[in-house]
PDB file of C-alpha atoms and ligand atoms in Angstrom:
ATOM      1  CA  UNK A   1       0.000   0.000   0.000  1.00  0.00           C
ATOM      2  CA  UNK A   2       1.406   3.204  -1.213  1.00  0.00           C
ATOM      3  CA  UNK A   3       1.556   6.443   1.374  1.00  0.00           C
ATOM      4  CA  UNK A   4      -1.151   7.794   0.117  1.00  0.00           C
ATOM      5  CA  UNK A   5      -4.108   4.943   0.461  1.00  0.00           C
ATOM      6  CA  UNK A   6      -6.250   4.722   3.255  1.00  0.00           C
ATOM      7  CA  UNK A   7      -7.629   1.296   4.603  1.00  0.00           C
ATOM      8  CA  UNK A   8     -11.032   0.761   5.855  1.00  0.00           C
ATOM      9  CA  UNK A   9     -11.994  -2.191   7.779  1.00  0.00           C
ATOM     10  CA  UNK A  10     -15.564  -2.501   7.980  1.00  0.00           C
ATOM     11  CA  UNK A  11     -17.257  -5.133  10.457  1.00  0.00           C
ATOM     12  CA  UNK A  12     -20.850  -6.789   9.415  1.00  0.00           C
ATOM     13  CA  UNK A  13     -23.101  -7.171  12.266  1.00  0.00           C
ATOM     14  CA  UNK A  14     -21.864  -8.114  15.871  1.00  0.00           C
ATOM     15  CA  UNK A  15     -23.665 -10.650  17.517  1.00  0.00           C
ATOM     16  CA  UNK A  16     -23.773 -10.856  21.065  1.00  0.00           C
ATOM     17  CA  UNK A  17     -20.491 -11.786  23.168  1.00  0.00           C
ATOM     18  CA  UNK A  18     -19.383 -14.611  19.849  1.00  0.00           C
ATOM     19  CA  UNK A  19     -19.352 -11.588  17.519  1.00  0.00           C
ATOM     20  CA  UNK A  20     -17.121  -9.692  19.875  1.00  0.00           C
ATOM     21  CA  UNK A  21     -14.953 -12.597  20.626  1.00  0.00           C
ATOM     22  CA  UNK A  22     -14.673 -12.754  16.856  1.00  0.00           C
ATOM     23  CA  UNK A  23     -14.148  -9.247  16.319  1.00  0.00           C
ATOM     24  CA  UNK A  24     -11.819  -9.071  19.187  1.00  0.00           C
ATOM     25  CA  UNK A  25      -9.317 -12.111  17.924  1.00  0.00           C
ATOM     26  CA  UNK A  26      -9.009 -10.614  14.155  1.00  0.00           C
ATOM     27  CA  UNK A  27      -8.037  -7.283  15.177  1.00  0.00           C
ATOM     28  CA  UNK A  28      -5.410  -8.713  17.646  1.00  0.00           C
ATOM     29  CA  UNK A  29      -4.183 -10.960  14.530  1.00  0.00           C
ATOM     30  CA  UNK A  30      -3.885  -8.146  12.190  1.00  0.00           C
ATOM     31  CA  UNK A  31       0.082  -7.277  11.592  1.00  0.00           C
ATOM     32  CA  UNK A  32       1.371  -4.028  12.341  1.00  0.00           C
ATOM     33  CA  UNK A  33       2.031  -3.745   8.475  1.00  0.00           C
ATOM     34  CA  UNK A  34      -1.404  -4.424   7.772  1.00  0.00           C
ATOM     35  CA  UNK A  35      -3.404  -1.977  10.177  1.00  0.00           C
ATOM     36  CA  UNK A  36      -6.473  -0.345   8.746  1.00  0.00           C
ATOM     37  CA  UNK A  37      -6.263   3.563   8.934  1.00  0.00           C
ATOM     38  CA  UNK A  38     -10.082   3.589  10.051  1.00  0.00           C
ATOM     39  CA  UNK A  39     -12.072   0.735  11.770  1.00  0.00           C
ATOM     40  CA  UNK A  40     -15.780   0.552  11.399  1.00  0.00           C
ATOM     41  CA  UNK A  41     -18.541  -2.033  13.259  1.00  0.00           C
ATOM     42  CA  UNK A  42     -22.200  -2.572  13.096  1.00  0.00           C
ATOM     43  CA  UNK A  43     -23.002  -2.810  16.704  1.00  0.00           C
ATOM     44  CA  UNK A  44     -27.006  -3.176  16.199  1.00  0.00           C
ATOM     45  CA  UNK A  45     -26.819  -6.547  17.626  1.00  0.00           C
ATOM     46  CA  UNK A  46     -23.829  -6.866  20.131  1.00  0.00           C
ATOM     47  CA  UNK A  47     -25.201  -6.690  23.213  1.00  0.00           C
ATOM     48  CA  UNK A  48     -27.010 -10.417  23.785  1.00  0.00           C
ATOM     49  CA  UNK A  49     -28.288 -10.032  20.467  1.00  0.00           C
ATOM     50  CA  UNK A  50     -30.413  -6.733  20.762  1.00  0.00           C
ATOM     51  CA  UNK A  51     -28.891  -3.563  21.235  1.00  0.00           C
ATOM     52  CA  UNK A  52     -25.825  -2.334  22.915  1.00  0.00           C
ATOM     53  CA  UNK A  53     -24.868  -1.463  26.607  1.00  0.00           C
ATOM     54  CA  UNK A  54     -22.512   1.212  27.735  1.00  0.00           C
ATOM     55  CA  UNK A  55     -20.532  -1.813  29.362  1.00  0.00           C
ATOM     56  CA  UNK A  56     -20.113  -3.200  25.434  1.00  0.00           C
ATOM     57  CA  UNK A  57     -19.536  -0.054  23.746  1.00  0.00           C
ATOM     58  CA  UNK A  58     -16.731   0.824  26.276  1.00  0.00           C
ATOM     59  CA  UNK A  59     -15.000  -3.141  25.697  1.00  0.00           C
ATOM     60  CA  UNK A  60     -15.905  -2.547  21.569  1.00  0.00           C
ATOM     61  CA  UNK A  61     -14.039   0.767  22.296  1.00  0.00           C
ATOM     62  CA  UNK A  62     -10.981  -0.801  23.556  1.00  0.00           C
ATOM     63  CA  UNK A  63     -10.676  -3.017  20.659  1.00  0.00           C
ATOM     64  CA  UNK A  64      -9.608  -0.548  18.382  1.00  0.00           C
ATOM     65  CA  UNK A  65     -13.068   0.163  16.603  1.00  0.00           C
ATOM     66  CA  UNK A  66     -13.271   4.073  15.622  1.00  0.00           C
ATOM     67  CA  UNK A  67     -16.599   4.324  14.664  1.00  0.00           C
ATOM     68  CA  UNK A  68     -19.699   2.063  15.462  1.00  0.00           C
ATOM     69  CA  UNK A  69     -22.710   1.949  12.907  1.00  0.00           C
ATOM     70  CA  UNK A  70     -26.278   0.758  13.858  1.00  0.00           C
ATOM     71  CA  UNK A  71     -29.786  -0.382  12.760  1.00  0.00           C
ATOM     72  CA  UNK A  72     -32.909  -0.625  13.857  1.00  0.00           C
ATOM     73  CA  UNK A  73     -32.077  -2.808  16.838  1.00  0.00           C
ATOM     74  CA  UNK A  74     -30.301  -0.200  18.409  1.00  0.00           C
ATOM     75  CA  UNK A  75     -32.891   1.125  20.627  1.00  0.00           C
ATOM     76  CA  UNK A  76     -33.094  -2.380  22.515  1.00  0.00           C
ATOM     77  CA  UNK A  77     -31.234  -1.998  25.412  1.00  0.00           C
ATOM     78  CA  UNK A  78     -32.637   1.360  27.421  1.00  0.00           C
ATOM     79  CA  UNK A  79     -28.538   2.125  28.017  1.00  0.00           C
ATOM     80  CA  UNK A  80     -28.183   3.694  24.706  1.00  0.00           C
ATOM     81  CA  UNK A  81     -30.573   6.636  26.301  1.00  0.00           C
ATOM     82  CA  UNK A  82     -28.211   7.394  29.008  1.00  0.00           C
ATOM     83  CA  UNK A  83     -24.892   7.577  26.358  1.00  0.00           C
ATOM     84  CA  UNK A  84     -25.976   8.439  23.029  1.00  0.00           C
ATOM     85  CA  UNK A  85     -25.991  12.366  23.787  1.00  0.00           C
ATOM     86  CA  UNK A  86     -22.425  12.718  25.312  1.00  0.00           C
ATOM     87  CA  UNK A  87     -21.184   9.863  22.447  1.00  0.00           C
ATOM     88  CA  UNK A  88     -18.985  10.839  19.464  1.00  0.00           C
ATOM     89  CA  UNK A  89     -18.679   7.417  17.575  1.00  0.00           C
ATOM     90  CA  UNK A  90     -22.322   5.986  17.170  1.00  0.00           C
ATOM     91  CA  UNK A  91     -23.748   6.972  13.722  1.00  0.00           C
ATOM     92  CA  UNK A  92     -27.902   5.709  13.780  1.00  0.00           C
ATOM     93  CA  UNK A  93     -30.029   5.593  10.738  1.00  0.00           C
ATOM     94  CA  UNK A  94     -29.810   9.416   9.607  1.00  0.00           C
ATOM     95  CA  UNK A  95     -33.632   8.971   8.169  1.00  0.00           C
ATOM     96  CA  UNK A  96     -35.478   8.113  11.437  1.00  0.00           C
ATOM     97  CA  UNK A  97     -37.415  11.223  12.607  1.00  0.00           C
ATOM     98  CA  UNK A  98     -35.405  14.343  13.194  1.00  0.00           C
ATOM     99  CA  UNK A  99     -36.365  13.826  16.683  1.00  0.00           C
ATOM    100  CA  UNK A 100     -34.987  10.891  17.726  1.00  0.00           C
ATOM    101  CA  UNK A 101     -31.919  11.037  19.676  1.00  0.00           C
ATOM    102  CA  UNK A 102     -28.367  10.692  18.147  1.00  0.00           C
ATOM    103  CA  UNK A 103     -26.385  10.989  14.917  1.00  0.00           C
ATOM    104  CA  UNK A 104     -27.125   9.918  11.308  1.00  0.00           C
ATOM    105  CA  UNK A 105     -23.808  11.441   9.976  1.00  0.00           C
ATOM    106  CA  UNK A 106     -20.157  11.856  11.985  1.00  0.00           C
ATOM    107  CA  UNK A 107     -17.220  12.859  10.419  1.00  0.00           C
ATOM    108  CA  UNK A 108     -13.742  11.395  11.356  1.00  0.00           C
ATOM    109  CA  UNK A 109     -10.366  12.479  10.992  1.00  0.00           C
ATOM    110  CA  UNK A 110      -7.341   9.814  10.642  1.00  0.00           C
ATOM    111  CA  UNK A 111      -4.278   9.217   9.203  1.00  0.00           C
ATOM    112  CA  UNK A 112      -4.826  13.017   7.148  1.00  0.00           C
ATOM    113  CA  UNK A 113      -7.946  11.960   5.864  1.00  0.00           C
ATOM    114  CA  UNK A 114     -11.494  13.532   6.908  1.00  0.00           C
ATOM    115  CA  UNK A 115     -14.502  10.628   6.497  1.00  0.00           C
ATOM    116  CA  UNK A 116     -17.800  10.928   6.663  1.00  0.00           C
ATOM    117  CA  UNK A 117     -19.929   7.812   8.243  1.00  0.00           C
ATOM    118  CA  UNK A 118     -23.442   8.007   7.004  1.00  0.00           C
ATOM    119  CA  UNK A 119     -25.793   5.297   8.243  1.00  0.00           C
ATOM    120  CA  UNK A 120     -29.465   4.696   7.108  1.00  0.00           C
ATOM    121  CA  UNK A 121     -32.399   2.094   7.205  1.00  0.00           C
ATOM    122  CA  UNK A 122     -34.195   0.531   4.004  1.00  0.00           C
ATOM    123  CA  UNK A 123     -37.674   0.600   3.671  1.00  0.00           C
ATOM    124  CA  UNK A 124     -38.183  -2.985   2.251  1.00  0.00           C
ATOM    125  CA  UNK A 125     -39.187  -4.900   4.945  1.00  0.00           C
ATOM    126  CA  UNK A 126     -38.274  -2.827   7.608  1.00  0.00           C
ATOM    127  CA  UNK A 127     -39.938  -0.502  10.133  1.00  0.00           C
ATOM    128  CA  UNK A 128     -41.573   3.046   8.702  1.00  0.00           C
ATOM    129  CA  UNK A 129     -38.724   5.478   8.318  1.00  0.00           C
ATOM    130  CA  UNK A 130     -38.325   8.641   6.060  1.00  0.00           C
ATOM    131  CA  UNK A 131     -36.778   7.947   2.471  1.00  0.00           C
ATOM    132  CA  UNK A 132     -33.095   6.924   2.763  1.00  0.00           C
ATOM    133  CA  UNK A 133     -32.331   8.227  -0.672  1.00  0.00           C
ATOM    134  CA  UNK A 134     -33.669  11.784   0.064  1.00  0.00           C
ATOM    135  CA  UNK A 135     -31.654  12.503   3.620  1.00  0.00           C
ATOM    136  CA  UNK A 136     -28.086  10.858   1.817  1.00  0.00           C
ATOM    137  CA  UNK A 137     -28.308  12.855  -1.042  1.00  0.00           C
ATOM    138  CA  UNK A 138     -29.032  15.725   0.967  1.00  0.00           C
ATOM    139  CA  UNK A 139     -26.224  15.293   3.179  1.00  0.00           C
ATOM    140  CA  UNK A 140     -23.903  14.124   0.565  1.00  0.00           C
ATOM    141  CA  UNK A 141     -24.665  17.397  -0.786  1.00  0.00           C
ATOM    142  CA  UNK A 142     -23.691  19.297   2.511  1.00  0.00           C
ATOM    143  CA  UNK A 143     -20.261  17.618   2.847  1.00  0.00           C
ATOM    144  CA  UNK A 144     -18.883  16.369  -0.357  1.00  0.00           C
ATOM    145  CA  UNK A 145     -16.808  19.344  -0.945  1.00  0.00           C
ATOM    146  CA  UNK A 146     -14.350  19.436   2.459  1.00  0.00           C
ATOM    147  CA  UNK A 147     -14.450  15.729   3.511  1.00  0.00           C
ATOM    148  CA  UNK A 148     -11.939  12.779   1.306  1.00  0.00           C
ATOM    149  CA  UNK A 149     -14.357   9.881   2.065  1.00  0.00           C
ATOM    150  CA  UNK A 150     -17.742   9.369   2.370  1.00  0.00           C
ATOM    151  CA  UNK A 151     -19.015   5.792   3.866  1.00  0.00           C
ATOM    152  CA  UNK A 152     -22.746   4.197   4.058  1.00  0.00           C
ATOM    153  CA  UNK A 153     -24.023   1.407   5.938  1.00  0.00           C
ATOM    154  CA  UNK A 154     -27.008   0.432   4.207  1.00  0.00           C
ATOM    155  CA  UNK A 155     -29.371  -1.092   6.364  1.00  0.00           C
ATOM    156  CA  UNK A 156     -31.815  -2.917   4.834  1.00  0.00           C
ATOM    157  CA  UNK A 157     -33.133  -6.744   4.168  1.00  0.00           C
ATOM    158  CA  UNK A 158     -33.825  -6.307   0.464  1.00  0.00           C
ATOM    159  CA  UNK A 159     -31.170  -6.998  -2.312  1.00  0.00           C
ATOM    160  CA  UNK A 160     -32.102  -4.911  -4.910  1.00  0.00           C
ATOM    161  CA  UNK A 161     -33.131  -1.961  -2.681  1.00  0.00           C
ATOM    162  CA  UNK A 162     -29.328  -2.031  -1.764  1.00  0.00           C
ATOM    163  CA  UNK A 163     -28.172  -2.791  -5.587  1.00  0.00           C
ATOM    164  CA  UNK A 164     -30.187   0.087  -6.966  1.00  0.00           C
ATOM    165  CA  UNK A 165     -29.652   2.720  -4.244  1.00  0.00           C
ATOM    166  CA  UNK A 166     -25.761   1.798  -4.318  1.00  0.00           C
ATOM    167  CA  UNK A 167     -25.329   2.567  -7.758  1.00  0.00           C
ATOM    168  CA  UNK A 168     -27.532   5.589  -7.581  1.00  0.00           C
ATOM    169  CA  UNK A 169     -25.173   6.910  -4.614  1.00  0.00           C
ATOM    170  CA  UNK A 170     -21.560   5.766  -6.546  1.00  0.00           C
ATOM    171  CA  UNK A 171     -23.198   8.773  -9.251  1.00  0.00           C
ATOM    172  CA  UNK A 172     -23.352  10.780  -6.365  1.00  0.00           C
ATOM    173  CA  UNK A 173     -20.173  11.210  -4.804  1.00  0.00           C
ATOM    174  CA  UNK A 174     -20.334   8.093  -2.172  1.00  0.00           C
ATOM    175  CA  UNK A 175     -16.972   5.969  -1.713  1.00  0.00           C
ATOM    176  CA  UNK A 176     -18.135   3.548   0.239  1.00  0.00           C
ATOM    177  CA  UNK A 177     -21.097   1.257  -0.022  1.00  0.00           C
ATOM    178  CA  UNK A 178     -21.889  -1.438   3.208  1.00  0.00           C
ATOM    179  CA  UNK A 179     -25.248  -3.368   3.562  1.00  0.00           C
ATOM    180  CA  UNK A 180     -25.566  -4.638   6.703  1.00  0.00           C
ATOM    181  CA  UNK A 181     -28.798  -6.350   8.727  1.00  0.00           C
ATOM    182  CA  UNK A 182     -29.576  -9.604   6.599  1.00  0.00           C
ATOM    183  CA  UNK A 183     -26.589 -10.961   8.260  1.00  0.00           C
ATOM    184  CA  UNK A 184     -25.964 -13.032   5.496  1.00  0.00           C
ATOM    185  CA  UNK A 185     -22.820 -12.025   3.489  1.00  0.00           C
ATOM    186  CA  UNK A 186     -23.283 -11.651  -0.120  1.00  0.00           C
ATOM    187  CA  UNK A 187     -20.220 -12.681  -2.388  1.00  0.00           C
ATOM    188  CA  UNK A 188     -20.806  -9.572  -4.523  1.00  0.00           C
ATOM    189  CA  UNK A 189     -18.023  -6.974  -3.535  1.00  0.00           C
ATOM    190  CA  UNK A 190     -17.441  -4.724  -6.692  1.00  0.00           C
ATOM    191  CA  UNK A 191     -16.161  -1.249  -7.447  1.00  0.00           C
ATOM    192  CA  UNK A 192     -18.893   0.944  -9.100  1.00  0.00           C
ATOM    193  CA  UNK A 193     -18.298   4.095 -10.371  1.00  0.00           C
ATOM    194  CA  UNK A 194     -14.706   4.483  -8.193  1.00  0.00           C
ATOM    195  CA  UNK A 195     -17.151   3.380  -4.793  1.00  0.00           C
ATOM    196  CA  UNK A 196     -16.617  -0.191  -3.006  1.00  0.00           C
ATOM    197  CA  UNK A 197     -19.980  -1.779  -3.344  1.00  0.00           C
ATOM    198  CA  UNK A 198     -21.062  -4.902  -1.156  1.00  0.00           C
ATOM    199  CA  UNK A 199     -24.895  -5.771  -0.712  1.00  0.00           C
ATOM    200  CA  UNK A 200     -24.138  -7.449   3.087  1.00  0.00           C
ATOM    201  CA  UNK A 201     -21.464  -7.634   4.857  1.00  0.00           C
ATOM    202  CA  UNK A 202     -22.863 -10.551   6.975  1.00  0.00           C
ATOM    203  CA  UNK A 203     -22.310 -11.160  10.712  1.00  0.00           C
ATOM    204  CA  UNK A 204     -19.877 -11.788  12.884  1.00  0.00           C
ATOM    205  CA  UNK A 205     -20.650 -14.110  15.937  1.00  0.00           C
ATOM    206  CA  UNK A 206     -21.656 -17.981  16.248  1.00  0.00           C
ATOM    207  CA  UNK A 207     -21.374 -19.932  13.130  1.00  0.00           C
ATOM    208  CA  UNK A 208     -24.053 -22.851  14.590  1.00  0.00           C
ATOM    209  CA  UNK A 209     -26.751 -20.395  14.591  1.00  0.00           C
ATOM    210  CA  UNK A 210     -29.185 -18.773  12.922  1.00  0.00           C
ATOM    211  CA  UNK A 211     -28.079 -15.517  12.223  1.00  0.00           C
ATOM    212  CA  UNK A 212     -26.235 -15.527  15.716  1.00  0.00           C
ATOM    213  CA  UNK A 213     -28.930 -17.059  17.117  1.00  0.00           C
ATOM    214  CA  UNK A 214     -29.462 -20.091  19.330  1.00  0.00           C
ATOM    215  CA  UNK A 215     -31.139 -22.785  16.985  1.00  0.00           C
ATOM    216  CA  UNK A 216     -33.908 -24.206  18.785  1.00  0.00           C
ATOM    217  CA  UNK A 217     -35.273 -20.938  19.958  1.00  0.00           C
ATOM    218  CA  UNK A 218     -35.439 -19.873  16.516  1.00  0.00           C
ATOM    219  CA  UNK A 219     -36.689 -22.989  15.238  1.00  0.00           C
ATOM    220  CA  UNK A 220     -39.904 -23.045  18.037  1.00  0.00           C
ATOM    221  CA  UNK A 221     -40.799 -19.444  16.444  1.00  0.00           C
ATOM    222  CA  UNK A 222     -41.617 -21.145  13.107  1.00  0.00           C
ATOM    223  CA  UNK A 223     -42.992 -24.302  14.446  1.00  0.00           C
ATOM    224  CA  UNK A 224     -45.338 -22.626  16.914  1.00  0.00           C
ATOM    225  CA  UNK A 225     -45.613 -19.205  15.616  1.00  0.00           C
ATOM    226  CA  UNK A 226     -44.847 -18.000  18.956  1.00  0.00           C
ATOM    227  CA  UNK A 227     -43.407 -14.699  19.873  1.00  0.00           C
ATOM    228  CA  UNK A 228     -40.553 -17.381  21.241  1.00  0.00           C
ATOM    229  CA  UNK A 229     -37.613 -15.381  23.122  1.00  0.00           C
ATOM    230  CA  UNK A 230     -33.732 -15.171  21.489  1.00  0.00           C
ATOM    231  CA  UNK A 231     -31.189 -16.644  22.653  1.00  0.00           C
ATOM    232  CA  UNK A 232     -27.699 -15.980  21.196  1.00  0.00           C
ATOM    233  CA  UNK A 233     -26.012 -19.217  19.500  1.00  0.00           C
ATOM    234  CA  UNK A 234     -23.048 -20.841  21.467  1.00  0.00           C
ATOM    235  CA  UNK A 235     -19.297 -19.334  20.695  1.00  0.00           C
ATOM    236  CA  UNK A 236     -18.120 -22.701  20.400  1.00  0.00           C
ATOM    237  CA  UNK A 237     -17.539 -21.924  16.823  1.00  0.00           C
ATOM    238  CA  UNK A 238     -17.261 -18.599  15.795  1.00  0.00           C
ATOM    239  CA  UNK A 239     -17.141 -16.455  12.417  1.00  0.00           C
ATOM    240  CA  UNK A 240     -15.572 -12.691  11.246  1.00  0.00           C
ATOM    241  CA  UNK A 241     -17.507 -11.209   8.474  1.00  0.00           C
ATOM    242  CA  UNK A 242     -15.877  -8.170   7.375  1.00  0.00           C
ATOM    243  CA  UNK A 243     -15.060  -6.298   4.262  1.00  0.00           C
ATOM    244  CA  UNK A 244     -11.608  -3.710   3.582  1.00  0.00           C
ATOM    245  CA  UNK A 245     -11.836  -1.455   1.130  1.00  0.00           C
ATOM    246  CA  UNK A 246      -8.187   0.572   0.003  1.00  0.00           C
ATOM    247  CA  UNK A 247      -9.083   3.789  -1.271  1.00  0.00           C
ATOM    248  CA  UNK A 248      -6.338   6.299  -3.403  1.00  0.00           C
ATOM    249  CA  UNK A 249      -6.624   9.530  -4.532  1.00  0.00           C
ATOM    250  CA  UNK A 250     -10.253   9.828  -3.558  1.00  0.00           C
ATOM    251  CA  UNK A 251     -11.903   6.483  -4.887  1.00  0.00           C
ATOM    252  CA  UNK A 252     -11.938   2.991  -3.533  1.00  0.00           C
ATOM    253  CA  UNK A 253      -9.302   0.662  -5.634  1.00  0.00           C
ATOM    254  CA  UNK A 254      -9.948  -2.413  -4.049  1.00  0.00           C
ATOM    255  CA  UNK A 255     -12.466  -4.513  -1.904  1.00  0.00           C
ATOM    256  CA  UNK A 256     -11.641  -7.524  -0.233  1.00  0.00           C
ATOM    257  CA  UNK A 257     -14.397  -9.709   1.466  1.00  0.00           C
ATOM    258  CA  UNK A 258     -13.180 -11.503   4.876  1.00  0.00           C
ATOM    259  CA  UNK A 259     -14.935 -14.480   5.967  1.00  0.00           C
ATOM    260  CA  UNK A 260     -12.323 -15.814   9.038  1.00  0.00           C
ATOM    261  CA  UNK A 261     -13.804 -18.615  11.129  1.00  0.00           C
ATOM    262  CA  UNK A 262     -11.959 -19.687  14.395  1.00  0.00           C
ATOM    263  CA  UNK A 263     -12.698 -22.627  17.485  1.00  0.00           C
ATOM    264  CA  UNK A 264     -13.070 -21.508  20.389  1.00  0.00           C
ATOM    265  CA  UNK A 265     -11.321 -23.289  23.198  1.00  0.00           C
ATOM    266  CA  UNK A 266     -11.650 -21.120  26.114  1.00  0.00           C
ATOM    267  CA  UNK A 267      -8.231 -19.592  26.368  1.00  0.00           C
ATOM    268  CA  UNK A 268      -7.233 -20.323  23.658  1.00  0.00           C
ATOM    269  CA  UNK A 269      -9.104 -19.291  19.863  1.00  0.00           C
ATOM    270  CA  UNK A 270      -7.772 -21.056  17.210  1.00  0.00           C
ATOM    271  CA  UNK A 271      -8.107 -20.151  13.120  1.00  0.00           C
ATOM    272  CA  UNK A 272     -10.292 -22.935  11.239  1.00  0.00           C
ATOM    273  CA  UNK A 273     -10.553 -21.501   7.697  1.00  0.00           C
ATOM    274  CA  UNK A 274     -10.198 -18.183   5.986  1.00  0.00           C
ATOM    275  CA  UNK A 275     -12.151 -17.279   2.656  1.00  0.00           C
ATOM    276  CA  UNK A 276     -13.321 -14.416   0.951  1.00  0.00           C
ATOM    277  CA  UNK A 277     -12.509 -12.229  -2.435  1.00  0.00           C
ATOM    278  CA  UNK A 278     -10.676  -9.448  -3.696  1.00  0.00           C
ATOM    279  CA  UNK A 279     -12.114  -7.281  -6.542  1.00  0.00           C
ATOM    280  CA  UNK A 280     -10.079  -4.260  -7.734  1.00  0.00           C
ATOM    281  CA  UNK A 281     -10.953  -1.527  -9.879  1.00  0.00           C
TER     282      UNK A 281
HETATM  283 FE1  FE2 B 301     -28.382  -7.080  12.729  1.00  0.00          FE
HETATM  284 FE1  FE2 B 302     -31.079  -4.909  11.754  1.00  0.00          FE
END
């Protein structure tokens, strides 16, 4: 990597205390060579599953994470009410109400570089918010001129809500494309129009799970159509989902996808397999 690049590491969503367990291992793996300039996480989901407590997003803190991006679990755990005025790292969905408490935008400043962390909810299958499309361009339009980067996590469940918005925003000055929530990674990271484009990130957090969640809880909701309580998934097994994206001279130039699955052996957390892709524009 030359000078000039800048290296984003971008975390799909955490799931309870696997995810951070996860999240926690590969940062503490990553070479001193191969440090990201900027370190992003979805943190909708890493407190048991729902939400996030102050006692999380102080340990997520201390991990190295710069900047933590939500959803529309965010609001789970009644915490977030005490923190989210005094915070300066959580970016929520910029198109819920403009009273709601919090952020939709922040803007960082590492390594040289200013970046701008946008972070918004679909409307396909999710809860009623305000058009997505409308507040991003809007903001886009406030900061494209003074900031190097700007950064979405897209948080929707539909694929081609997140395909056609994406490309829409890479015409409109957006460097950085991230759907998150499915928790499914998709194996479609692309450049688009000089922006790094993935439609999910995926999870990280128990691989024997449903989404991060325990099995047979999950299971009972579909055979009995019960409002059946989550549990989190065992961390017996556990799984990174991630994506880095190198950007140079103001465009992405490369994606890689990071799927990194370790054992978990109490003290000890050992690698099992490591996939993924590279694209580069
Ligand atoms: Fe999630
Ligand atoms: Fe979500």
């Amino acid at each position: 990597m030359s000078d000039n690049q800048f290296k984003v590491l971008f975390f799909g969503d955490i799931t309870g205390r696997p995810g951070r367990l996860a999240v926690r291992s590969y940062l503490s793996s990553i070479k001193p060579e191969d440090k990201p300039d900027f370190v992003i996480a979805n943190v909708e989901n890493a407190s048991h599953g729902f939400g996030l407590t102050k006692k999380n997003y102080d340990e997520l803190l201390s991990y190295g994470i710069d900047c933590f991006t939500s959803g529309n679990h965010i609001w789970d755990k009644k915490d977030i009410f005490e923190y989210i005025a005094d915070d300066k790292v959580l970016v929520r969905p910029l198109n819920y109400p403009e009273q709601t408490p919090g952020t939709g935008c922040r803007i960082f400043e590492k390594s040289g570089k200013k970046i701008a962390v946008l972070n918004v909810l679909g409307q396909v299958f999710m809860p009623p918010v305000n058009s997505p499309l409308e507040v991003l361009i809007q903001k886009i339009e406030e900061i494209r001129t003074w900031v190097d980067y700007i950064l979405v996590d897209f948080h929707g469940e539909a694929t081609a809500e997140k395909i056609a918005i994406g490309r829409y925003l890479s015409e409109h000055g957006i460097t950085f494309f991230a759907g998150t929530h499915t928790h499914v990674q998709t194996a479609d990271e692309k450049i688009v129009n000089g922006m790094a484009y993935i439609t999910d990130a995926g999870f990280c957090g128990s691989i024997n799970s449903v989404i991060g969640m325990d099995y047979e809880t999950s299971i009972k909701r579909f055979l009995t159509a019960l409002p059946v309580r989550y549990e989190v998934a065992s961390a017996d097994e556990i799984q990174v989902n991630a994506v880095e994206v190198v950007f140079d001279a103001g465009f992405a130039v490369s994606i890689k996808r990071i799927n990194v699955c370790y054992k978990n052996a109490g003290d000890d957390i050992v690698l099992l397999s490591e996939t993924g892709g590279v694209y580069e524009g």
